[in-house]
């Protein structure tokens, strides 16, 4: 089955700086790659996603890039703010079988230092 | 997006008992899933809840331990049976609308925080 690796596990950046989180996946048939933000005591919130026919997608301060050849995708957050502090998860799905359940990375705890 | 609610939001249970968690969506959805998130860990897919038929379980999860129902396109339940402290986790449902040939966006509920003593 699919395996998703995520790095780093913890990332501390100064407010206003950029943050980058990287993920790799194992199944070349995967075609959908979402990113979720989870705040303490809440369910994961979808922040951006990308499909395999697109190399990059941007939404205001957040962008995701996908390299299908290398089987890795990254989340970029620019001009970080205190409210960006949370745990971020990458995921992959669409490798067939019809279920399309998500396989998650282990998460990155992003800390924005004031 | 979809508005998803889960009941109960949290519970503390005794070992050997069972708990049924409900997931309700405000609109009809094609796909419903159940995930487990152990303390401080990532999310692991338990099963896909299929409307009108048996759920599809992932490796390591069995129907006797996690029976699932999905009577219609807006509601599903997950039961955690014969609980032990190792079942202490957050249980999350997610929903999606399958589009032809593509996986679709999944939205998560707020989760049910289960503690087993």
Coordinates of N, CA and C in Angstrom, one line a residue:
Chain A
X1 N 0.8 -1.2 0.0 CA 0.0 0.0 0.0 C 0.8 1.3 0.0
X2 N 0.2 2.4 0.0 CA 0.8 3.7 0.0 C 1.6 3.9 1.3
X3 N 2.7 4.6 1.2 CA 3.5 5.1 2.4 C 3.8 6.5 2.2
X4 N 3.5 7.4 3.2 CA 3.8 8.8 3.1 C 4.8 9.2 4.2
X5 N 5.9 9.8 3.8 CA 6.9 10.3 4.7 C 6.8 11.8 4.8
X6 N 6.9 12.4 6.0 CA 6.8 13.8 6.1 C 7.9 14.3 7.0
X7 N 8.5 15.5 6.6 CA 9.6 16.1 7.3 C 9.5 17.6 7.2
X8 N 9.9 18.4 8.3 CA 10.4 17.8 9.5 C 9.2 17.5 10.5
X9 N 9.5 16.9 11.6 CA 8.5 16.6 12.6 C 8.1 17.9 13.4
X10 N 9.1 18.8 13.5 CA 8.9 20.0 14.2 C 9.6 21.1 13.4
X11 N 8.9 22.3 13.3 CA 9.5 23.4 12.5 C 9.2 24.7 13.3
X12 N 10.2 25.4 13.6 CA 10.1 26.6 14.3 C 10.6 27.8 13.5
X13 N 9.8 28.8 13.2 CA 10.2 29.9 12.3 C 9.8 31.2 13.0
X14 N 10.5 32.2 12.6 CA 10.2 33.6 13.1 C 8.9 34.1 12.4
X15 N 8.1 34.8 13.1 CA 6.9 35.4 12.4 C 7.4 36.3 11.2
X16 N 6.7 36.1 10.1 CA 7.0 36.8 8.9 C 7.9 36.0 8.0
X17 N 8.6 35.0 8.5 CA 9.4 34.2 7.6 C 8.6 33.1 6.9
X18 N 9.2 32.4 6.0 CA 8.5 31.3 5.3 C 8.7 30.0 6.0
X19 N 7.8 29.1 5.8 CA 7.9 27.7 6.3 C 7.7 26.7 5.1
X20 N 8.5 25.7 5.1 CA 8.3 24.6 4.1 C 8.3 23.3 4.7
X21 N 7.3 22.5 4.3 CA 7.1 21.1 4.8 C 7.1 20.2 3.6
X22 N 7.9 19.1 3.7 CA 8.1 18.2 2.6 C 7.5 16.8 2.8
X23 N 7.0 16.2 1.8 CA 6.4 14.8 1.9 C 6.8 14.0 0.7
X24 N 7.1 12.8 0.9 CA 7.3 11.9 -0.2 C 6.3 10.7 -0.1
X25 N 5.9 10.1 -1.3 CA 5.0 9.0 -1.3 C 5.6 7.9 -2.1
X26 N 5.0 6.7 -1.9 CA 5.6 5.5 -2.5 C 4.9 5.0 -3.7
X27 N 3.6 5.2 -3.8 CA 2.8 4.6 -4.8 C 2.6 5.6 -6.0
X28 N 3.2 5.2 -7.1 CA 3.2 6.1 -8.3 C 1.8 6.3 -8.9
X29 N 0.8 5.4 -8.5 CA -0.5 5.6 -8.9 C -1.3 6.6 -8.2
X30 N -0.8 7.1 -7.0 CA -1.5 8.1 -6.3 C -1.7 9.4 -7.1
X31 N -2.8 10.0 -7.0 CA -3.1 11.2 -7.9 C -3.7 12.4 -7.2
X32 N -3.8 12.3 -5.9 CA -4.5 13.4 -5.1 C -3.7 13.6 -3.8
X33 N -3.3 14.9 -3.6 CA -2.4 15.2 -2.4 C -2.9 16.4 -1.7
X34 N -3.7 16.2 -0.6 CA -4.2 17.3 0.2 C -3.3 17.6 1.4
X35 N -3.4 18.8 1.9 CA -2.7 19.2 3.1 C -3.8 19.6 4.1
X36 N -3.6 19.2 5.4 CA -4.6 19.5 6.5 C -3.8 20.3 7.6
X37 N -4.5 21.2 8.2 CA -4.1 21.9 9.4 C -4.9 21.4 10.6
X38 N -4.3 21.0 11.7 CA -5.1 20.5 12.8 C -4.6 21.4 14.0
X39 N -5.6 22.1 14.6 CA -5.4 22.8 15.8 C -5.8 21.9 17.0
X40 N -5.2 22.3 18.2 CA -5.5 21.4 19.3 C -6.9 21.3 19.6
X41 N -7.4 20.0 19.8 CA -8.8 19.8 20.1 C -9.7 19.8 19.0
X42 N -9.2 20.0 17.7 CA -10.1 20.1 16.6 C -9.8 19.0 15.5
X43 N -10.7 18.8 14.6 CA -10.5 17.9 13.5 C -9.6 18.6 12.5
X44 N -9.0 17.8 11.6 CA -8.2 18.4 10.5 C -9.0 19.2 9.6
X45 N -8.4 20.4 9.2 CA -9.0 21.3 8.3 C -8.2 21.3 7.0
X46 N -8.9 21.1 5.9 CA -8.3 21.1 4.6 C -7.8 22.5 4.3
X47 N -6.5 22.7 3.9 CA -6.0 24.1 3.6 C -5.7 24.2 2.1
X48 N -5.3 23.2 1.5 CA -5.0 23.2 0.1 C -4.8 21.8 -0.4
X49 N -5.0 21.6 -1.7 CA -4.8 20.2 -2.3 C -4.3 20.4 -3.7
X50 N -3.7 19.3 -4.2 CA -3.2 19.3 -5.6 C -3.4 18.0 -6.2
X51 N -3.7 18.0 -7.5 CA -3.9 16.7 -8.3 C -2.7 16.5 -9.2
X52 N -2.6 15.3 -9.6 CA -1.4 14.9 -10.3 C -1.2 15.5 -11.7
X53 N -2.2 16.2 -12.2 CA -2.1 16.8 -13.5 C -1.6 18.3 -13.4
X54 N -1.3 18.7 -12.1 CA -0.9 20.1 -11.9 C 0.4 20.0 -11.1
X55 N 1.3 21.0 -11.4 CA 2.6 21.0 -10.8 C 2.7 21.9 -9.6
X56 N 1.8 22.9 -9.6 CA 1.8 23.9 -8.5 C 0.5 24.5 -8.3
X57 N 0.1 24.9 -7.1 CA -1.1 25.5 -6.8 C -0.9 26.5 -5.7
X58 N -1.5 27.7 -5.8 CA -1.3 28.7 -4.8 C -2.6 29.3 -4.3
X59 N -2.7 29.6 -3.0 CA -3.9 30.2 -2.5 C -3.4 31.2 -1.4
X60 N -3.3 32.5 -1.8 CA -2.8 33.5 -0.9 C -1.4 33.2 -0.4
X61 N -1.3 33.0 0.9 CA 0.1 32.8 1.5 C 0.5 31.3 1.4
X62 N -0.4 30.5 0.9 CA -0.1 29.0 0.9 C 0.1 28.5 -0.5
X63 N 1.1 27.7 -0.7 CA 1.3 27.1 -2.0 C 1.7 25.6 -1.8
X64 N 1.4 24.8 -2.8 CA 1.8 23.4 -2.8 C 2.5 23.1 -4.2
X65 N 3.6 22.4 -4.1 CA 4.2 22.0 -5.4 C 4.3 20.4 -5.4
X66 N 4.2 19.9 -6.6 CA 4.2 18.4 -6.8 C 5.2 18.1 -7.9
X67 N 6.1 17.1 -7.5 CA 7.0 16.5 -8.5 C 6.7 15.0 -8.6
X68 N 5.9 14.7 -9.6 CA 5.5 13.3 -9.8 C 6.6 12.3 -10.1
X69 N 7.6 12.8 -10.8 CA 8.7 12.0 -11.2 C 9.5 11.5 -9.9
X70 N 9.7 12.5 -9.0 CA 10.4 12.2 -7.8 C 9.5 11.7 -6.7
X71 N 8.2 11.8 -6.9 CA 7.2 11.4 -5.9 C 7.3 12.2 -4.6
X72 N 7.4 13.5 -4.8 CA 7.4 14.3 -3.6 C 6.6 15.6 -3.8
X73 N 6.0 16.1 -2.7 CA 5.2 17.3 -2.7 C 5.5 18.1 -1.5
X74 N 5.3 19.4 -1.6 CA 5.7 20.3 -0.5 C 4.7 21.4 -0.3
X75 N 4.6 21.8 1.0 CA 3.7 22.9 1.4 C 4.6 24.1 1.7
X76 N 4.3 25.3 1.2 CA 5.0 26.5 1.4 C 4.0 27.5 2.0
X77 N 4.4 28.1 3.2 CA 3.6 29.1 3.8 C 4.5 30.3 3.9
X78 N 4.1 31.4 3.3 CA 4.9 32.7 3.3 C 4.3 33.6 4.3
X79 N 5.1 34.6 4.8 CA 4.7 35.6 5.7 C 3.9 35.0 6.9
X80 N 4.6 34.1 7.5 CA 3.9 33.3 8.6 C 3.4 34.3 9.7
X81 N 2.3 33.8 10.3 CA 1.6 34.6 11.4 C 1.4 33.7 12.6
X82 N 1.2 34.2 13.8 CA 1.0 33.4 14.9 C -0.1 32.3 14.8
X83 N -1.2 32.7 14.1 CA -2.3 31.8 13.9 C -2.0 30.6 13.0
X84 N -0.8 30.6 12.3 CA -0.4 29.5 11.5 C 0.2 28.4 12.4
X85 N 0.4 28.6 13.6 CA 0.9 27.6 14.6 C -0.1 26.5 14.7
X86 N 0.3 25.3 14.4 CA -0.6 24.1 14.4 C 0.2 22.9 13.9
X87 N -0.5 21.7 13.9 CA 0.1 20.5 13.3 C -0.4 20.4 11.8
X88 N 0.5 20.2 10.9 CA 0.1 20.1 9.5 C 0.4 18.7 9.0
X89 N -0.6 18.1 8.3 CA -0.5 16.8 7.8 C -0.6 16.8 6.3
X90 N 0.3 16.0 5.6 CA 0.2 15.8 4.2 C -0.5 14.4 4.0
X91 N -1.1 14.2 2.9 CA -1.8 12.9 2.6 C -1.7 12.6 1.1
X92 N -2.0 11.4 0.8 CA -2.1 10.9 -0.6 C -3.2 9.9 -0.7
X93 N -3.8 9.9 -1.9 CA -4.8 8.9 -2.2 C -5.0 8.8 -3.7
X94 N -5.9 8.0 -4.1 CA -6.3 7.8 -5.5 C -5.5 6.7 -6.2
X95 N -4.9 5.8 -5.5 CA -4.1 4.8 -6.1 C -4.9 3.6 -6.6
X96 N -6.2 3.8 -6.7 CA -7.0 2.7 -7.3 C -7.8 2.0 -6.2
X97 N -8.6 1.1 -6.6 CA -9.4 0.3 -5.6 C -10.7 0.9 -5.3
X98 N -10.9 2.1 -5.7 CA -12.2 2.8 -5.5 C -12.4 3.4 -4.2
X99 N -11.7 3.1 -3.1 CA -12.0 3.6 -1.8 C -11.5 5.0 -1.6
X100 N -10.4 5.3 -2.1 CA -9.8 6.7 -2.0 C -9.7 7.2 -0.6
X101 N -9.5 6.3 0.3 CA -9.1 6.7 1.7 C -7.7 7.3 1.6
X102 N -7.5 8.2 2.6 CA -6.2 8.9 2.6 C -5.2 8.2 3.4
X103 N -3.9 8.2 3.0 CA -2.8 7.8 3.7 C -2.1 9.1 4.2
X104 N -1.9 9.2 5.5 CA -1.3 10.5 6.0 C 0.2 10.3 6.4
X105 N 0.9 11.5 6.3 CA 2.2 11.5 6.9 C 2.1 11.7 8.4
X106 N 3.2 11.7 9.1 CA 3.2 11.7 10.6 C 2.9 13.1 11.2
X107 N 2.9 14.1 10.3 CA 2.6 15.4 10.8 C 3.8 16.3 11.1
X108 N 3.7 17.6 11.0 CA 4.7 18.6 11.3 C 4.1 19.6 12.3
X109 N 4.8 19.7 13.5 CA 4.3 20.7 14.4 C 5.0 22.0 14.1
X110 N 4.2 23.0 13.5 CA 4.8 24.3 13.1 C 4.6 25.3 14.3
X111 N 5.7 25.9 14.7 CA 5.7 26.9 15.7 C 6.1 28.2 15.2
X112 N 5.3 29.2 15.3 CA 5.7 30.5 14.8 C 6.1 31.4 16.0
X113 N 7.4 31.8 16.0 CA 7.9 32.5 17.1 C 7.7 34.0 16.9
X114 N 7.1 34.7 17.9 CA 6.8 36.1 17.7 C 8.0 37.0 17.7
Chain B
X1 N -17.9 22.9 0.7 CA -17.5 22.0 1.9 C -18.8 21.4 2.4
X2 N -18.7 20.7 3.5 CA -19.8 20.0 4.2 C -19.7 20.3 5.7
X3 N -20.9 20.4 6.3 CA -20.9 20.5 7.8 C -21.1 19.1 8.4
X4 N -20.1 18.7 9.2 CA -20.1 17.4 9.7 C -20.2 17.5 11.3
X5 N -21.0 16.7 11.8 CA -21.1 16.7 13.3 C -20.9 15.2 13.8
X6 N -20.3 15.1 14.9 CA -20.1 13.8 15.5 C -20.6 13.8 17.0
X7 N -21.2 12.7 17.4 CA -21.7 12.5 18.7 C -21.2 11.2 19.3
X8 N -20.7 11.1 20.5 CA -20.5 12.2 21.4 C -19.2 12.9 21.0
X9 N -18.9 14.1 21.5 CA -17.7 14.8 21.3 C -16.5 14.1 22.1
X10 N -16.9 13.6 23.2 CA -15.9 12.9 24.0 C -16.6 12.0 25.0
X11 N -15.9 10.9 25.4 CA -16.4 10.0 26.4 C -15.3 9.3 27.2
X12 N -15.6 8.9 28.4 CA -14.7 8.1 29.2 C -15.5 6.8 29.4
X13 N -14.9 5.7 29.1 CA -15.6 4.4 29.2 C -14.7 3.4 29.9
X14 N -15.4 2.4 30.4 CA -14.8 1.3 31.1 C -14.4 0.2 30.2
X15 N -13.3 -0.5 30.4 CA -12.8 -1.6 29.6 C -13.9 -2.7 29.5
X16 N -14.0 -3.3 28.3 CA -15.0 -4.3 28.1 C -16.3 -3.9 27.6
X17 N -16.5 -2.6 27.7 CA -17.8 -2.0 27.2 C -17.7 -1.6 25.7
X18 N -18.7 -1.1 25.1 CA -18.7 -0.7 23.7 C -19.3 0.7 23.6
X19 N -18.9 1.4 22.6 CA -19.3 2.8 22.4 C -19.6 3.0 20.9
X20 N -20.8 3.6 20.6 CA -21.2 3.9 19.2 C -21.1 5.4 19.0
X21 N -20.3 5.7 18.0 CA -20.1 7.1 17.6 C -20.9 7.4 16.3
X22 N -21.6 8.5 16.3 CA -22.4 8.9 15.2 C -21.8 10.0 14.4
X23 N -21.9 9.9 13.1 CA -21.5 11.0 12.2 C -22.6 11.4 11.3
X24 N -22.9 12.7 11.3 CA -24.0 13.3 10.5 C -23.5 14.4 9.6
X25 N -23.9 14.3 8.3 CA -23.5 15.3 7.4 C -24.7 16.1 6.9
X26 N -24.5 17.4 6.6 CA -25.7 18.3 6.2 C -26.1 18.1 4.8
X27 N -25.4 17.3 4.0 CA -25.8 17.0 2.6 C -25.4 15.6 2.2
X28 N -26.0 15.2 1.1 CA -25.7 13.8 0.7 C -24.2 13.7 0.2
X29 N -23.5 12.7 0.5 CA -22.2 12.5 0.1 C -22.0 11.1 -0.4
X30 N -21.0 10.9 -1.3 CA -20.8 9.6 -1.9 C -20.0 8.8 -0.9
X31 N -18.9 9.3 -0.4 CA -18.0 8.6 0.4 C -18.0 9.0 1.9
X32 N -17.9 8.1 2.8 CA -17.7 8.3 4.2 C -16.7 7.4 4.7
X33 N -15.8 7.9 5.5 CA -14.7 7.2 6.0 C -14.6 7.3 7.5
X34 N -14.0 6.4 8.2 CA -13.6 6.5 9.6 C -12.1 6.3 9.8
X35 N -11.6 7.2 10.6 CA -10.1 7.3 10.9 C -9.9 7.2 12.4
X36 N -8.8 6.7 12.8 CA -8.4 6.8 14.2 C -7.1 7.6 14.3
X37 N -7.0 8.4 15.4 CA -5.8 9.2 15.6 C -5.4 9.0 17.1
X38 N -4.4 8.2 17.3 CA -3.9 7.9 18.6 C -3.2 9.1 19.2
X39 N -3.1 9.2 20.5 CA -2.6 10.4 21.1 C -1.3 10.9 20.5
X40 N -1.2 12.1 20.0 CA 0.0 12.7 19.5 C 0.4 12.1 18.2
X41 N -0.4 11.3 17.5 CA 0.0 10.6 16.3 C -0.8 11.1 15.1
X42 N -0.5 10.4 14.0 CA -1.2 10.8 12.7 C -2.5 10.0 12.6
X43 N -3.2 10.2 11.5 CA -4.5 9.6 11.3 C -4.3 8.3 10.5
X44 N -5.0 7.3 10.9 CA -5.0 6.0 10.2 C -6.4 5.6 9.8
X45 N -6.6 5.2 8.5 CA -7.9 4.9 8.0 C -8.3 3.5 8.6
X46 N -9.5 3.5 9.2 CA -10.1 2.3 9.7 C -10.8 1.6 8.6
X47 N -11.8 2.3 8.0 CA -12.6 1.7 7.0 C -13.4 2.7 6.2
X48 N -13.9 2.2 5.0 CA -14.8 3.0 4.2 C -16.2 2.5 4.5
X49 N -17.1 3.5 4.8 CA -18.5 3.1 5.1 C -19.3 3.1 3.8
X50 N -19.8 2.0 3.4 CA -20.5 1.9 2.2 C -22.0 1.9 2.4
X51 N -22.7 2.7 1.7 CA -24.1 2.8 1.9 C -24.8 1.5 1.4
X52 N -25.6 0.9 2.3 CA -26.3 -0.3 1.9 C -25.6 -1.6 1.8
X53 N -24.3 -1.5 2.2 CA -23.5 -2.8 2.2 C -22.5 -2.7 3.2
X54 N -21.7 -3.8 3.4 CA -20.7 -3.9 4.4 C -19.6 -3.0 4.2
X55 N -19.0 -2.5 5.3 CA -17.9 -1.5 5.2 C -16.7 -2.3 4.7
X56 N -15.8 -1.5 4.1 CA -14.5 -2.0 3.6 C -13.4 -1.7 4.6
X57 N -12.8 -2.7 5.2 CA -11.8 -2.4 6.3 C -10.4 -2.5 5.8
X58 N -9.6 -1.6 6.4 CA -8.1 -1.6 6.1 C -7.5 -2.7 6.9
X59 N -6.2 -3.0 6.5 CA -5.5 -4.1 7.2 C -5.3 -3.7 8.6
X60 N -5.5 -4.6 9.5 CA -5.4 -4.4 10.9 C -6.6 -4.0 11.6
X61 N -7.7 -3.8 10.9 CA -9.0 -3.5 11.5 C -10.1 -4.5 11.0
X62 N -10.9 -5.0 12.0 CA -11.8 -6.0 11.7 C -13.3 -5.6 12.1
X63 N -14.2 -6.2 11.4 CA -15.6 -5.8 11.6 C -16.1 -6.2 13.0
X64 N -15.6 -7.2 13.6 CA -16.1 -7.6 15.0 C -15.7 -6.5 16.0
X65 N -14.5 -5.9 15.8 CA -14.0 -4.9 16.7 C -14.6 -3.5 16.4
X66 N -14.8 -3.2 15.1 CA -15.2 -1.9 14.7 C -16.4 -2.0 13.7
X67 N -17.6 -2.5 14.2 CA -18.7 -2.6 13.3 C -19.2 -1.2 12.8
X68 N -19.5 -1.1 11.6 CA -19.9 0.2 11.0 C -21.2 0.1 10.3
X69 N -22.1 1.1 10.4 CA -23.3 1.1 9.6 C -23.3 2.4 8.8
X70 N -24.0 2.3 7.7 CA -24.3 3.5 6.9 C -25.6 3.3 6.2
X71 N -26.7 3.7 6.9 CA -28.1 3.4 6.4 C -28.5 4.4 5.2
X72 N -27.8 5.5 5.1 CA -28.2 6.5 4.1 C -27.0 7.3 3.7
X73 N -27.2 8.3 2.8 CA -26.1 9.1 2.3 C -25.6 10.3 3.2
X74 N -26.2 10.4 4.4 CA -25.8 11.5 5.3 C -25.5 11.0 6.7
X75 N -25.5 9.7 7.0 CA -25.3 9.3 8.3 C -24.5 8.0 8.4
X76 N -23.6 7.8 9.4 CA -22.9 6.6 9.6 C -22.6 6.5 11.1
X77 N -22.4 5.2 11.5 CA -22.0 5.0 12.9 C -20.8 4.1 12.9
X78 N -19.9 4.3 13.9 CA -18.8 3.4 14.2 C -18.9 3.0 15.6
X79 N -18.8 1.6 15.8 CA -18.9 1.1 17.2 C -17.5 0.6 17.5
X80 N -17.0 1.0 18.7 CA -15.8 0.4 19.2 C -16.2 -0.6 20.3
X81 N -15.9 -1.9 20.0 CA -16.4 -3.0 20.8 C -15.4 -3.5 21.8
X82 N -15.9 -4.0 22.9 CA -15.0 -4.7 23.9 C -13.8 -3.9 24.1
X83 N -13.9 -2.6 24.5 CA -12.8 -1.7 24.6 C -11.8 -2.0 25.6
X84 N -10.5 -1.6 25.2 CA -9.4 -1.7 26.1 C -8.7 -0.4 26.2
X85 N -7.8 -0.1 27.1 CA -7.1 1.2 27.1 C -6.4 1.5 25.8
X86 N -6.0 0.5 25.1 CA -5.3 0.8 23.8 C -6.2 1.4 22.7
X87 N -7.5 1.4 23.0 CA -8.5 2.0 22.1 C -8.7 3.5 22.3
X88 N -8.0 4.0 23.4 CA -8.1 5.4 23.7 C -7.5 6.2 22.5
X89 N -8.3 7.0 21.8 CA -7.9 7.7 20.6 C -9.0 8.7 20.3
X90 N -8.7 9.5 19.3 CA -9.7 10.3 18.6 C -10.2 9.6 17.4
X91 N -11.5 9.5 17.3 CA -12.1 8.8 16.1 C -12.8 9.9 15.3
X92 N -12.4 9.9 14.0 CA -12.8 11.0 13.1 C -13.5 10.4 11.9
X93 N -14.7 11.0 11.5 CA -15.3 10.6 10.3 C -14.9 11.7 9.2
X94 N -14.9 11.3 8.0 CA -14.6 12.2 6.9 C -15.6 11.9 5.8
X95 N -15.9 12.9 4.9 CA -16.8 12.7 3.8 C -16.2 13.2 2.6
X96 N -16.6 12.7 1.4 CA -16.2 13.2 0.1 C -17.2 12.8 -0.9
X97 N -17.1 13.5 -2.0 CA -17.9 13.2 -3.2 C -17.0 12.7 -4.3
X98 N -17.2 11.5 -4.6 CA -16.3 10.9 -5.6 C -16.7 11.4 -7.0
X99 N -15.7 11.9 -7.7 CA -16.0 12.3 -9.1 C -15.3 11.3 -10.0
X100 N -15.8 11.1 -11.2 CA -15.3 10.1 -12.1 C -13.8 10.2 -12.3
X101 N -13.1 9.1 -12.1 CA -11.7 9.0 -12.3 C -10.8 9.7 -11.3
X102 N -11.3 10.5 -10.5 CA -10.5 11.3 -9.6 C -10.9 11.1 -8.1
X103 N -9.9 11.0 -7.2 CA -10.3 11.1 -5.8 C -10.8 12.5 -5.5
X104 N -11.6 12.7 -4.6 CA -12.2 14.0 -4.3 C -11.8 14.5 -2.9
X105 N -12.1 15.7 -2.7 CA -11.8 16.3 -1.4 C -12.5 15.7 -0.3
X106 N -11.8 15.5 0.8 CA -12.4 15.0 2.0 C -12.4 16.0 3.1
X107 N -13.5 16.1 3.8 CA -13.7 17.0 4.9 C -13.9 16.2 6.2
X108 N -13.3 16.7 7.3 CA -13.3 15.9 8.5 C -14.3 16.5 9.5
X109 N -14.9 15.6 10.3 CA -15.6 16.1 11.4 C -14.7 16.5 12.6
X110 N -15.3 17.0 13.7 CA -14.5 17.5 14.8 C -13.9 16.4 15.6
X111 N -14.3 15.1 15.5 CA -13.7 14.0 16.2 C -14.4 13.7 17.5
X112 N -14.3 12.4 17.9 CA -14.8 11.9 19.2 C -13.6 11.5 20.0
X113 N -13.4 12.1 21.2 CA -12.2 11.8 22.0 C -12.6 10.7 23.0
X114 N -12.0 9.5 22.8 CA -12.4 8.4 23.7 C -11.3 8.0 24.6
X115 N -11.6 7.9 25.9 CA -10.7 7.5 26.9 C -11.2 6.2 27.5
X116 N -10.4 5.1 27.5 CA -10.8 3.9 28.1 C -10.0 3.6 29.3
X117 N -10.7 3.4 30.4 CA -10.0 3.2 31.7 C -9.9 1.7 32.0

